[in-house]
CSV table of C-alpha atoms and ligand atoms in Angstrom, one decimal:
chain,number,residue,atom,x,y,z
A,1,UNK,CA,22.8,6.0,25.8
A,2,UNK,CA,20.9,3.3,24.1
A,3,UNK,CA,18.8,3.7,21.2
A,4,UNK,CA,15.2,4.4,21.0
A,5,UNK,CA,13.5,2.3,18.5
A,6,UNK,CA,10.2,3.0,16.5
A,7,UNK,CA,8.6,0.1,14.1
A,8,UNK,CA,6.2,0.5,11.1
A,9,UNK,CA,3.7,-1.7,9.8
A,10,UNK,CA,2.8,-2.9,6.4
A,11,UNK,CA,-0.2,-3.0,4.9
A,12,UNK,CA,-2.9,-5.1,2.9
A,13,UNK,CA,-5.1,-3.3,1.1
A,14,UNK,CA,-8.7,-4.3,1.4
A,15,UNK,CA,-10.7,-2.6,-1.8
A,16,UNK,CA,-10.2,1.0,-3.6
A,17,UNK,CA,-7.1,-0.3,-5.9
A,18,UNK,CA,-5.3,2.2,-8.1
A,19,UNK,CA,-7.2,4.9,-7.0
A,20,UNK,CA,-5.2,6.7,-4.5
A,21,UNK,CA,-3.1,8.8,-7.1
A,22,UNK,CA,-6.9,9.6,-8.4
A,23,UNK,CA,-7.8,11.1,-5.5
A,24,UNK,CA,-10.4,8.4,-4.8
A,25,UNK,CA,-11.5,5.9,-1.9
A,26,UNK,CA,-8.6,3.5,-0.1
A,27,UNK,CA,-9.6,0.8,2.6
A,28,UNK,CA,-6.6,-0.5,3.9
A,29,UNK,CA,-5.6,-2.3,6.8
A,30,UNK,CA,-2.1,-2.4,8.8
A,31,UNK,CA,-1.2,-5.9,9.1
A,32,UNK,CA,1.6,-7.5,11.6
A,33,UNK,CA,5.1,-7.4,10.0
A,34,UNK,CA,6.9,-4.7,10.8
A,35,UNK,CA,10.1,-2.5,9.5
A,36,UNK,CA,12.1,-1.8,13.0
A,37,UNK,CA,14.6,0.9,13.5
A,38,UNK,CA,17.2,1.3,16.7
A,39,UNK,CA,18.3,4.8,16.4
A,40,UNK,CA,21.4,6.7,18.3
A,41,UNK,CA,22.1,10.7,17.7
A,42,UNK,CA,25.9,11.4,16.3
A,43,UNK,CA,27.5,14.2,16.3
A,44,UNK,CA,28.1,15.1,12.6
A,45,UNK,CA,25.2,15.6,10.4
A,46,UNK,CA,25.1,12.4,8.7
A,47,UNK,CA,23.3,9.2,8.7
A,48,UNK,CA,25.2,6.1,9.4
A,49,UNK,CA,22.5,3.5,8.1
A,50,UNK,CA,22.2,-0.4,8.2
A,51,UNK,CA,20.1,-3.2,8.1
A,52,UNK,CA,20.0,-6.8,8.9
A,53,UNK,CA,18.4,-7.5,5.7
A,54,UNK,CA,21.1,-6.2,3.2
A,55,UNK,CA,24.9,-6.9,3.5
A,56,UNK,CA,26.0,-3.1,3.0
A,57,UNK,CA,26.3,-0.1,5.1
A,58,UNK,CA,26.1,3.3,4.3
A,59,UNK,CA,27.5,6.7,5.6
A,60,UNK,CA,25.8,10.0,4.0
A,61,UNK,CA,26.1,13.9,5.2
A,62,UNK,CA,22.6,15.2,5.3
A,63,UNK,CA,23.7,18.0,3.1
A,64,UNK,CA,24.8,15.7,0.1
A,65,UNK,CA,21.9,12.9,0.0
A,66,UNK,CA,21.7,11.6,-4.1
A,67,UNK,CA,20.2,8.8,-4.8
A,68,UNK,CA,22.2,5.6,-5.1
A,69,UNK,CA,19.8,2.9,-6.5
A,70,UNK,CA,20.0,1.1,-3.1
A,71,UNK,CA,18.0,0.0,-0.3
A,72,UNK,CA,19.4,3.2,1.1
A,73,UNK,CA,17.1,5.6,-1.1
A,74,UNK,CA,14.3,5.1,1.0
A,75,UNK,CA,15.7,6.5,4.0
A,76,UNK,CA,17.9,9.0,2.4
A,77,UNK,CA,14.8,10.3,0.8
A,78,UNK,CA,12.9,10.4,4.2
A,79,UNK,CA,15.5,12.8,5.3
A,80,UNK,CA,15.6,14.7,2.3
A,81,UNK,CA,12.1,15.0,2.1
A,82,UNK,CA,11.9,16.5,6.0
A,83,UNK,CA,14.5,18.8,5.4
A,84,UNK,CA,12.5,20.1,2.3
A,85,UNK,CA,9.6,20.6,4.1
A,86,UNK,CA,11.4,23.1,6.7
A,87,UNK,CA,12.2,20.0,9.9
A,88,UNK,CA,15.8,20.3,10.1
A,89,UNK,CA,17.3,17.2,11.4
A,90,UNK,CA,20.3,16.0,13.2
A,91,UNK,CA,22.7,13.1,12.6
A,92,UNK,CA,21.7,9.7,13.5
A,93,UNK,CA,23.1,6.0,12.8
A,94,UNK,CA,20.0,4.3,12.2
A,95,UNK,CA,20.0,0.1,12.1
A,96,UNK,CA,16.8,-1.6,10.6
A,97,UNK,CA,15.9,-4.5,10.8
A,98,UNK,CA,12.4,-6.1,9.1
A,99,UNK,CA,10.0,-9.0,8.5
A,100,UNK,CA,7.8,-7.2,6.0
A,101,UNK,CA,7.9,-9.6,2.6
A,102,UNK,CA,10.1,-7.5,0.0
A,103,UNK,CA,8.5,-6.8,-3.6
A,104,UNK,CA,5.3,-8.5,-2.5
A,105,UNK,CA,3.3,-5.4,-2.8
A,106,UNK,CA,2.8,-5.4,1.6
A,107,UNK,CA,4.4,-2.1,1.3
A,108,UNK,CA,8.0,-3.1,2.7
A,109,UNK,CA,9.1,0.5,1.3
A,110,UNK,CA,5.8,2.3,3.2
A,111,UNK,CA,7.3,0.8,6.3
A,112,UNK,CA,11.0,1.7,5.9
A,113,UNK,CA,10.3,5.3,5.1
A,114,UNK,CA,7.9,5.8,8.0
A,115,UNK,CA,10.1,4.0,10.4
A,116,UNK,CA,12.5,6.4,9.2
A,117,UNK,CA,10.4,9.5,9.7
A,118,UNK,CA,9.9,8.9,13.2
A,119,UNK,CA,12.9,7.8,13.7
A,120,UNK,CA,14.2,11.1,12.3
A,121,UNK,CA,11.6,13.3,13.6
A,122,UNK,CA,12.0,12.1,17.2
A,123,UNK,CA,15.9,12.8,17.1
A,124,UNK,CA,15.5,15.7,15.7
A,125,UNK,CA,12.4,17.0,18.8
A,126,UNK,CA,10.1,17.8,15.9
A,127,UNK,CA,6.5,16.6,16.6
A,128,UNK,CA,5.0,16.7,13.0
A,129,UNK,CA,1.4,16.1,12.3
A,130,UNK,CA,0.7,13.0,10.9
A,131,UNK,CA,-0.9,13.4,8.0
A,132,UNK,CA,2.2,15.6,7.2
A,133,UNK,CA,4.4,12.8,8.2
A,134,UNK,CA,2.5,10.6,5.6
A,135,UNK,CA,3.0,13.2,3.1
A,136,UNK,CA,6.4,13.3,3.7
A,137,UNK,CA,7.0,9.8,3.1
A,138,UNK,CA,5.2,9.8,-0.2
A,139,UNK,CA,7.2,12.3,-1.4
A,140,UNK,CA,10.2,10.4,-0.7
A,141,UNK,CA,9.4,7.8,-2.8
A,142,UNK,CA,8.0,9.6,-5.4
A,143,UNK,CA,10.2,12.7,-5.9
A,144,UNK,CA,13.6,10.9,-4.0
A,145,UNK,CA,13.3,7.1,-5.2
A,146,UNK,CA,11.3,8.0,-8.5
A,147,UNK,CA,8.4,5.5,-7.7
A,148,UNK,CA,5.0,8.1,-8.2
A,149,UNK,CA,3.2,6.2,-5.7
A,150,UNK,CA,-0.4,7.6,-4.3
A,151,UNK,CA,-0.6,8.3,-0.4
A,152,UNK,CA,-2.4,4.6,0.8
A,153,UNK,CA,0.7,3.1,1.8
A,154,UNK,CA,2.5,5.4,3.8
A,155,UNK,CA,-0.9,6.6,5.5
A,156,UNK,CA,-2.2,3.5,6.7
A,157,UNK,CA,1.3,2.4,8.0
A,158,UNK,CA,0.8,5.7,10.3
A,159,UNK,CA,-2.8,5.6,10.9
A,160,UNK,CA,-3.8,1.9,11.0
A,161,UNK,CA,-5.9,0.9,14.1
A,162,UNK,CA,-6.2,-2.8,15.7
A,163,UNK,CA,-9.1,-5.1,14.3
A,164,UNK,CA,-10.0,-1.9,12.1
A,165,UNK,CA,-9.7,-1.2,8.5
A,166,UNK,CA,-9.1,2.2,7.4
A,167,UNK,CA,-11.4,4.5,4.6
A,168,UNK,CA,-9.4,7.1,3.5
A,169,UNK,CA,-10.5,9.4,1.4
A,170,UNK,CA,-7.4,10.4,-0.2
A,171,UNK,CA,-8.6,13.5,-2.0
A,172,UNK,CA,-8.9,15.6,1.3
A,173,UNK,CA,-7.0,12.6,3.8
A,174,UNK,CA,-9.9,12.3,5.7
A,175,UNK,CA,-10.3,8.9,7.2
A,176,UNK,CA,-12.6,6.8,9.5
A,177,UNK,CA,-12.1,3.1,11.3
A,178,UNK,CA,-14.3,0.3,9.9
A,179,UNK,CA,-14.5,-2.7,11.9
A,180,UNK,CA,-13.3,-5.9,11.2
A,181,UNK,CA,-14.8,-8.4,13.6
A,182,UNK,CA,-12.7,-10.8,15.9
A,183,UNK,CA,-14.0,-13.7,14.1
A,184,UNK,CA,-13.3,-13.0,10.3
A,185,UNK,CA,-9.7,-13.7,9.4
A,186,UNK,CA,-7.6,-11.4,6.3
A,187,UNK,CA,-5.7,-14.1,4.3
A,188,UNK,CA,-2.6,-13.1,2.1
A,189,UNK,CA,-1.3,-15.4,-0.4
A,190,UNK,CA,1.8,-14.6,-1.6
A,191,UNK,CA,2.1,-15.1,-5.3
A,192,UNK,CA,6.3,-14.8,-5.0
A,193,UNK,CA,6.2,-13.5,-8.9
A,194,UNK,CA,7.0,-10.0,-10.0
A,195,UNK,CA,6.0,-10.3,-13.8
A,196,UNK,CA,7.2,-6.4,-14.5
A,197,UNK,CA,9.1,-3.7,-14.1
A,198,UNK,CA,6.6,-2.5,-11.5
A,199,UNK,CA,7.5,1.2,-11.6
A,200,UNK,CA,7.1,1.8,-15.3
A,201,UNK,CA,3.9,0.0,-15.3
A,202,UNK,CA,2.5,1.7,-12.8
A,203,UNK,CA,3.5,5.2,-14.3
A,204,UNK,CA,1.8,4.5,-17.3
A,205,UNK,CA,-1.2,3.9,-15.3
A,206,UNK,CA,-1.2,7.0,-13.7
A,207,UNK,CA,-0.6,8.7,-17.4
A,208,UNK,CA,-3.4,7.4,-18.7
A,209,UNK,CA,-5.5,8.3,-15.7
A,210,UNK,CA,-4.5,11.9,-16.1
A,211,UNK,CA,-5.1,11.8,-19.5
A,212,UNK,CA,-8.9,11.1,-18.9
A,213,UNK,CA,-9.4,13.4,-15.9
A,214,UNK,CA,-7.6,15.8,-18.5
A,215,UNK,CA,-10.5,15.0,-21.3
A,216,UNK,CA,-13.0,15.7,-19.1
A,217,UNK,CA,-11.8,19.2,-17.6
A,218,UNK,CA,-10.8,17.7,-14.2
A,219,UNK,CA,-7.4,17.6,-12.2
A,220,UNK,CA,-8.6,14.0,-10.4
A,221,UNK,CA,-10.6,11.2,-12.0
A,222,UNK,CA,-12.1,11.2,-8.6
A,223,UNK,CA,-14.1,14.3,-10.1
A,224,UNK,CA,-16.3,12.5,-12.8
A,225,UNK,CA,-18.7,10.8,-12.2
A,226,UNK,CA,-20.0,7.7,-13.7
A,227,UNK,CA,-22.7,9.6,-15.3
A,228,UNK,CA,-20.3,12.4,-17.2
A,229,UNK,CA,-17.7,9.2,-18.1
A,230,UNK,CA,-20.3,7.2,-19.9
A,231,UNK,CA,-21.8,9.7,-21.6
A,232,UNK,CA,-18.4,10.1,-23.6
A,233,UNK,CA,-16.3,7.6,-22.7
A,234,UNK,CA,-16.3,6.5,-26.6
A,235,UNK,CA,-14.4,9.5,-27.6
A,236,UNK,CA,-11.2,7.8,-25.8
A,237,UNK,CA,-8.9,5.7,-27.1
A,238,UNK,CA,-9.8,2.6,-25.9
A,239,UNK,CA,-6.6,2.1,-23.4
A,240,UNK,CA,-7.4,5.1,-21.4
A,241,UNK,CA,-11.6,4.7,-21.4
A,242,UNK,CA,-10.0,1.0,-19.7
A,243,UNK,CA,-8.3,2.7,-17.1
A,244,UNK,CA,-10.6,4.8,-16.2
A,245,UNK,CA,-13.6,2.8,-16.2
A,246,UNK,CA,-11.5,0.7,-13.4
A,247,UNK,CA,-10.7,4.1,-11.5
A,248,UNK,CA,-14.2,5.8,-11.8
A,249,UNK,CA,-15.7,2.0,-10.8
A,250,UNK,CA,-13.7,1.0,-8.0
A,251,UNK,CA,-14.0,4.5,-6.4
A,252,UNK,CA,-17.6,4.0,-6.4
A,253,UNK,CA,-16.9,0.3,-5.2
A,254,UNK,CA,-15.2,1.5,-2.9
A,255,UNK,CA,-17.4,3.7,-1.1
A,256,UNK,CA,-20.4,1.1,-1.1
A,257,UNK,CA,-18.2,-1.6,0.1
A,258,UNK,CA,-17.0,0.5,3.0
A,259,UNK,CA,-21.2,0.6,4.3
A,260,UNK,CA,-21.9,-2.6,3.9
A,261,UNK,CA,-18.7,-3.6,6.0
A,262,UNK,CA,-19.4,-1.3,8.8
A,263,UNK,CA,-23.2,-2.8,8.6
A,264,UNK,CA,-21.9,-6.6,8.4
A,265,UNK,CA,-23.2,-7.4,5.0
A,266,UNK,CA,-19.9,-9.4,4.7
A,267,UNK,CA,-21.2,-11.4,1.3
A,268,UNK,CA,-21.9,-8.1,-0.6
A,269,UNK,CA,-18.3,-6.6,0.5
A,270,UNK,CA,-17.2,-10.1,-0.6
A,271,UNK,CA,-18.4,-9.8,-4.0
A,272,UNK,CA,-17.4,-6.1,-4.2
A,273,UNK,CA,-14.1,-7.7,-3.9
A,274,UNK,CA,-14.3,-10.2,-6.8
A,275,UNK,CA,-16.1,-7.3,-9.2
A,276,UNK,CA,-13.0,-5.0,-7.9
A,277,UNK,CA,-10.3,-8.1,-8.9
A,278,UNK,CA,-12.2,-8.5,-12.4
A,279,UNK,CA,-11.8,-4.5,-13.3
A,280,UNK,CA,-8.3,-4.9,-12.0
A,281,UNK,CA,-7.5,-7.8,-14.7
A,282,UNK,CA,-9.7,-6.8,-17.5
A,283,UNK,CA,-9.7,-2.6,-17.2
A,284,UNK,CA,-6.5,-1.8,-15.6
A,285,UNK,CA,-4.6,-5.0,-17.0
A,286,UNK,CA,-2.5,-5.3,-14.0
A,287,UNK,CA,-3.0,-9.0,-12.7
A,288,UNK,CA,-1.6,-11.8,-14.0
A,289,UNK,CA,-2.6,-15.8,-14.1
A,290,UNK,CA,-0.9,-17.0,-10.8
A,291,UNK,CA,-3.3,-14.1,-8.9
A,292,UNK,CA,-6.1,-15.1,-10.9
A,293,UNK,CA,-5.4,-19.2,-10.0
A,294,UNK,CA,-5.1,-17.9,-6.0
A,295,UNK,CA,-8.5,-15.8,-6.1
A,296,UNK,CA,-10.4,-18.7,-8.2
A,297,UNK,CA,-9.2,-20.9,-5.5
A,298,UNK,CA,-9.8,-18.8,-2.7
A,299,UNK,CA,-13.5,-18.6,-4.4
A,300,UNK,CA,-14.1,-21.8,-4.3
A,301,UNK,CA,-13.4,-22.4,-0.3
A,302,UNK,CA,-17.0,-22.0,2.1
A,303,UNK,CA,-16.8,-19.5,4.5
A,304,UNK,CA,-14.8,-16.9,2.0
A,305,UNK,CA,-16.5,-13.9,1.6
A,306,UNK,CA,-13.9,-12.1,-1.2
A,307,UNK,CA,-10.7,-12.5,-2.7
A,308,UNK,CA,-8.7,-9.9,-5.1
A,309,UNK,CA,-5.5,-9.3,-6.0
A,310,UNK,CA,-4.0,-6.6,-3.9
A,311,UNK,CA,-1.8,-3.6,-4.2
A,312,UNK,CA,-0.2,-2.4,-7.3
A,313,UNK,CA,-0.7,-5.8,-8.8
A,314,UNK,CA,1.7,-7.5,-11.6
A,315,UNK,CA,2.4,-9.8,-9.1
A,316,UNK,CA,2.6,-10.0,-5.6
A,317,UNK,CA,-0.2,-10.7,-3.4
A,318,UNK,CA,-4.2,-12.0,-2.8
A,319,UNK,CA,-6.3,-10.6,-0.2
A,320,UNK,CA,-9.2,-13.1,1.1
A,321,UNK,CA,-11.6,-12.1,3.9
A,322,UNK,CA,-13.0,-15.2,5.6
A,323,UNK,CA,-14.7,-15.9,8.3
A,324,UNK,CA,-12.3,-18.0,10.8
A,325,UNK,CA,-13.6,-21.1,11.0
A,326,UNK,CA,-12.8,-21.2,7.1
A,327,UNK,CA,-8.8,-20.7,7.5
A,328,UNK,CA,-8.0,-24.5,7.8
A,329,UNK,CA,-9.9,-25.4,4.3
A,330,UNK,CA,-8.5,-22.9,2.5
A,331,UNK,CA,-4.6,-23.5,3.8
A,332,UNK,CA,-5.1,-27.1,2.4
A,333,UNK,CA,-6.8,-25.9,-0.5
A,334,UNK,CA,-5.6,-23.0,-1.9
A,335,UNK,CA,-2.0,-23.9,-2.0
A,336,UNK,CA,-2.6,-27.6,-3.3
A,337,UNK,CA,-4.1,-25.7,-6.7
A,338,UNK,CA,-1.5,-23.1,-7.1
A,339,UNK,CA,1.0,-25.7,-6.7
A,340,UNK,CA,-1.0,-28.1,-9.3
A,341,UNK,CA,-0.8,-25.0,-11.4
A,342,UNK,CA,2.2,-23.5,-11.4
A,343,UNK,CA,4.9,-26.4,-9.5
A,344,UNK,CA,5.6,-24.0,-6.8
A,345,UNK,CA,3.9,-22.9,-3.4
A,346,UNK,CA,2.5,-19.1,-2.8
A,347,UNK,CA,2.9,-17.9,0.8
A,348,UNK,CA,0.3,-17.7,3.6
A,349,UNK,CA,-0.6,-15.0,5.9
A,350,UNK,CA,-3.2,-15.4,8.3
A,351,UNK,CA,-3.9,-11.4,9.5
A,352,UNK,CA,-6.0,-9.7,11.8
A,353,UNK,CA,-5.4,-5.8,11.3
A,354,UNK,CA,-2.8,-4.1,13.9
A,355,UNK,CA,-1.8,-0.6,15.2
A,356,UNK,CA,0.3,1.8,12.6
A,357,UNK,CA,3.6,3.2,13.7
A,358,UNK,CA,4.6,3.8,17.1
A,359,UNK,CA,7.5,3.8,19.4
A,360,UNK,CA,8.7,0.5,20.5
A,361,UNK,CA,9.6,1.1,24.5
A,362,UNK,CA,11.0,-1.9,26.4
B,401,GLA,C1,1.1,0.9,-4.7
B,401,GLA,C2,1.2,2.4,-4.4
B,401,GLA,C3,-0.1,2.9,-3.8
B,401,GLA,C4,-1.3,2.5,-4.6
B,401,GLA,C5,-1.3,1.0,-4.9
B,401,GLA,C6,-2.4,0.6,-5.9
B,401,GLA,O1,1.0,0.2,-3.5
B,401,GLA,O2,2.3,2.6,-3.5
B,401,GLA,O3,0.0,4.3,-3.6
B,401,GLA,O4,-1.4,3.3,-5.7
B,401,GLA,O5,0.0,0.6,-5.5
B,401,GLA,O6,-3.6,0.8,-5.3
């Protein structure tokens, strides 16, 4: 029998950073690398599981999966996570293969789990809502692999639409297309640094986010308002009133630069962007100088509307929305003052936004 074979997209992350875990705003878009899996039923209940991207090969009962500080977690996690939930599965050798950039913050582990989920799912004959299958995935990388991660990630990698961006509201998962019009490109540069141990980093975030929301009797900083936060934001200690002056601000960011795309005011999202990159480095402390270099640069190129660091930050990636005719000035430009900077060369994606997860039929 041959294998049926689902793929998964990553994602770029347009505005609405560090918000997701607050319950706030999210605009991101599914962009065009992919996480592929070719999956065949076996009898036993295990997973057989392989990829062309890492040398080793692993062979787990469903009834024992432990984490094993591999590649492997995600996956393993995936099916845990199902079986939690009540979707019993049945054994399956899954073989991935992927062109998503690993530990650029493009969500490589967003499109491994929800490759795996359908993968899963589909051998299994359960048809599972998908906003169920996004919070499936979430809580395989946050209760399996140990990474608290929000729900952006795994949800646009299901839901993304073709030459849309997504606004999720991630309190209720509520979500609507916003266009992004044939001629205006998404530009990725690719730092290639990881400056920290991104996990710890980012759980301290979340900490101190739940400390404020705490403060002010709420469960979600997505609950105060700007109004409430500055009339006592002084009685904070000054690390937390940071983070959640980025979380209350970008929310509200968030939700105004989602009218003025869907109305075309492109030069007001743009600068949305920058304000949203300038909270992210000063408030939430979680740039660093090469993303700063590639969004000054980007700034400086005509026909770019925004630029801002993009996804959990400390490294990684630059989102910059442009119109098209800009994308040869800022390929020569952009890299040549990175590289003046720093002696090495960021990657370049040129993206238009693409479909979320789906079967692959040939
Ligand atoms: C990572 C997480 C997301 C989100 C972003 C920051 O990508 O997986 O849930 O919190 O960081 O916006």
């Amino acid at each position: 029998m041959s294998p049926r074979v689902f793929r998964a997209p990553g994602r770029v992350n347009l505005i609405g950073e560090h918000t997701d875990y607050n319950g706030g705003f999210v605009m991101p878009a599914a962009i065009g690398f992919y996480t592929s899996v070719a999956v065949r039923p076996i009898e036993e209940r295990k997973l057989v599981l392989s990829s062309a991207q890492f040398p080793d090969r692993f062979e787990v009962s469903l009834d024992e999966a432990a984490p094993r500080k591999s590649w492997c977690d995600y996956p393993l996690g995936v099916a845990w996570a199902l079986e939690k939930s009540g979707y019993r599965l049945r054994g399956g050798e899954l073989t991935f293969a992927s062109d998503v950039p690993i530990g650029a913050g493009l969500s490589s582990s967003a499109a491994l789990e929800v490759s795996t989920a359908l993968a899963l799912a589909t051998l299994a004959g359960h048809d599972i809502p998908t906003r169920r299958l996004a919070e499936i995935c979430q809580q395989a990388e946050s209760e399996f692999v140990g990474m608290k991660c929000g729900i952006m990630d795994q949800f646009i990698s299901i839901h993304g639409r073709e030459n849309h961006a997504i606004l999720l509201d991630c309190r209720n998962l509520d979500y609507r297309p916003v266009p992004i019009p044939d001629r205006l490109r998404l530009v990725i540069s690719n730092s290639k640094v990881k400056h920290e141990l991104t996990g710890s980093a980012y759980n301290h975030r979340r900490r101190d986010c739940e400390t404020a929301a705490e403060f002010f009797g709420k469960t979600l900083l997505r609950d105060v308002t700007p109004a409430q936060f500055s009339s006592r934001e002084n009685e904070l200690t000054p690390q937390v009133r940071m983070r959640a002056r980025h979380v209350i601000g970008e929310i509200a960011r968030t939700g105004i630069a989602a009218s003025a795309l869907q109305t075309g005011d492109y030069r007001k999202f743009g600068e949305l962007m920058y304000a949203s990159h300038e909270s992210l480095r000063v408030d939430y402390e979680v740039s660093c100088e090469e993303l700063d270099k590639l969004v000054d640069a980007a700034q400086k190129v005509e026909g770019v509307y925004g630029s801002r660091m993009t996804g959990a930050g400390f490294g990684g990636c630059t989102i910059s929305l442009m119109e098209e005719t800009a994308v040869p000035a800022f390929l020569d430009s952009v890299p040549a003052a990175y590289e003046s900077a720093f002696g090495r060369r960021p990657g370049l994606y040129v993206c238009r936004p693409v479909d979320g997860a789906h079967e692959v039929i040939s």
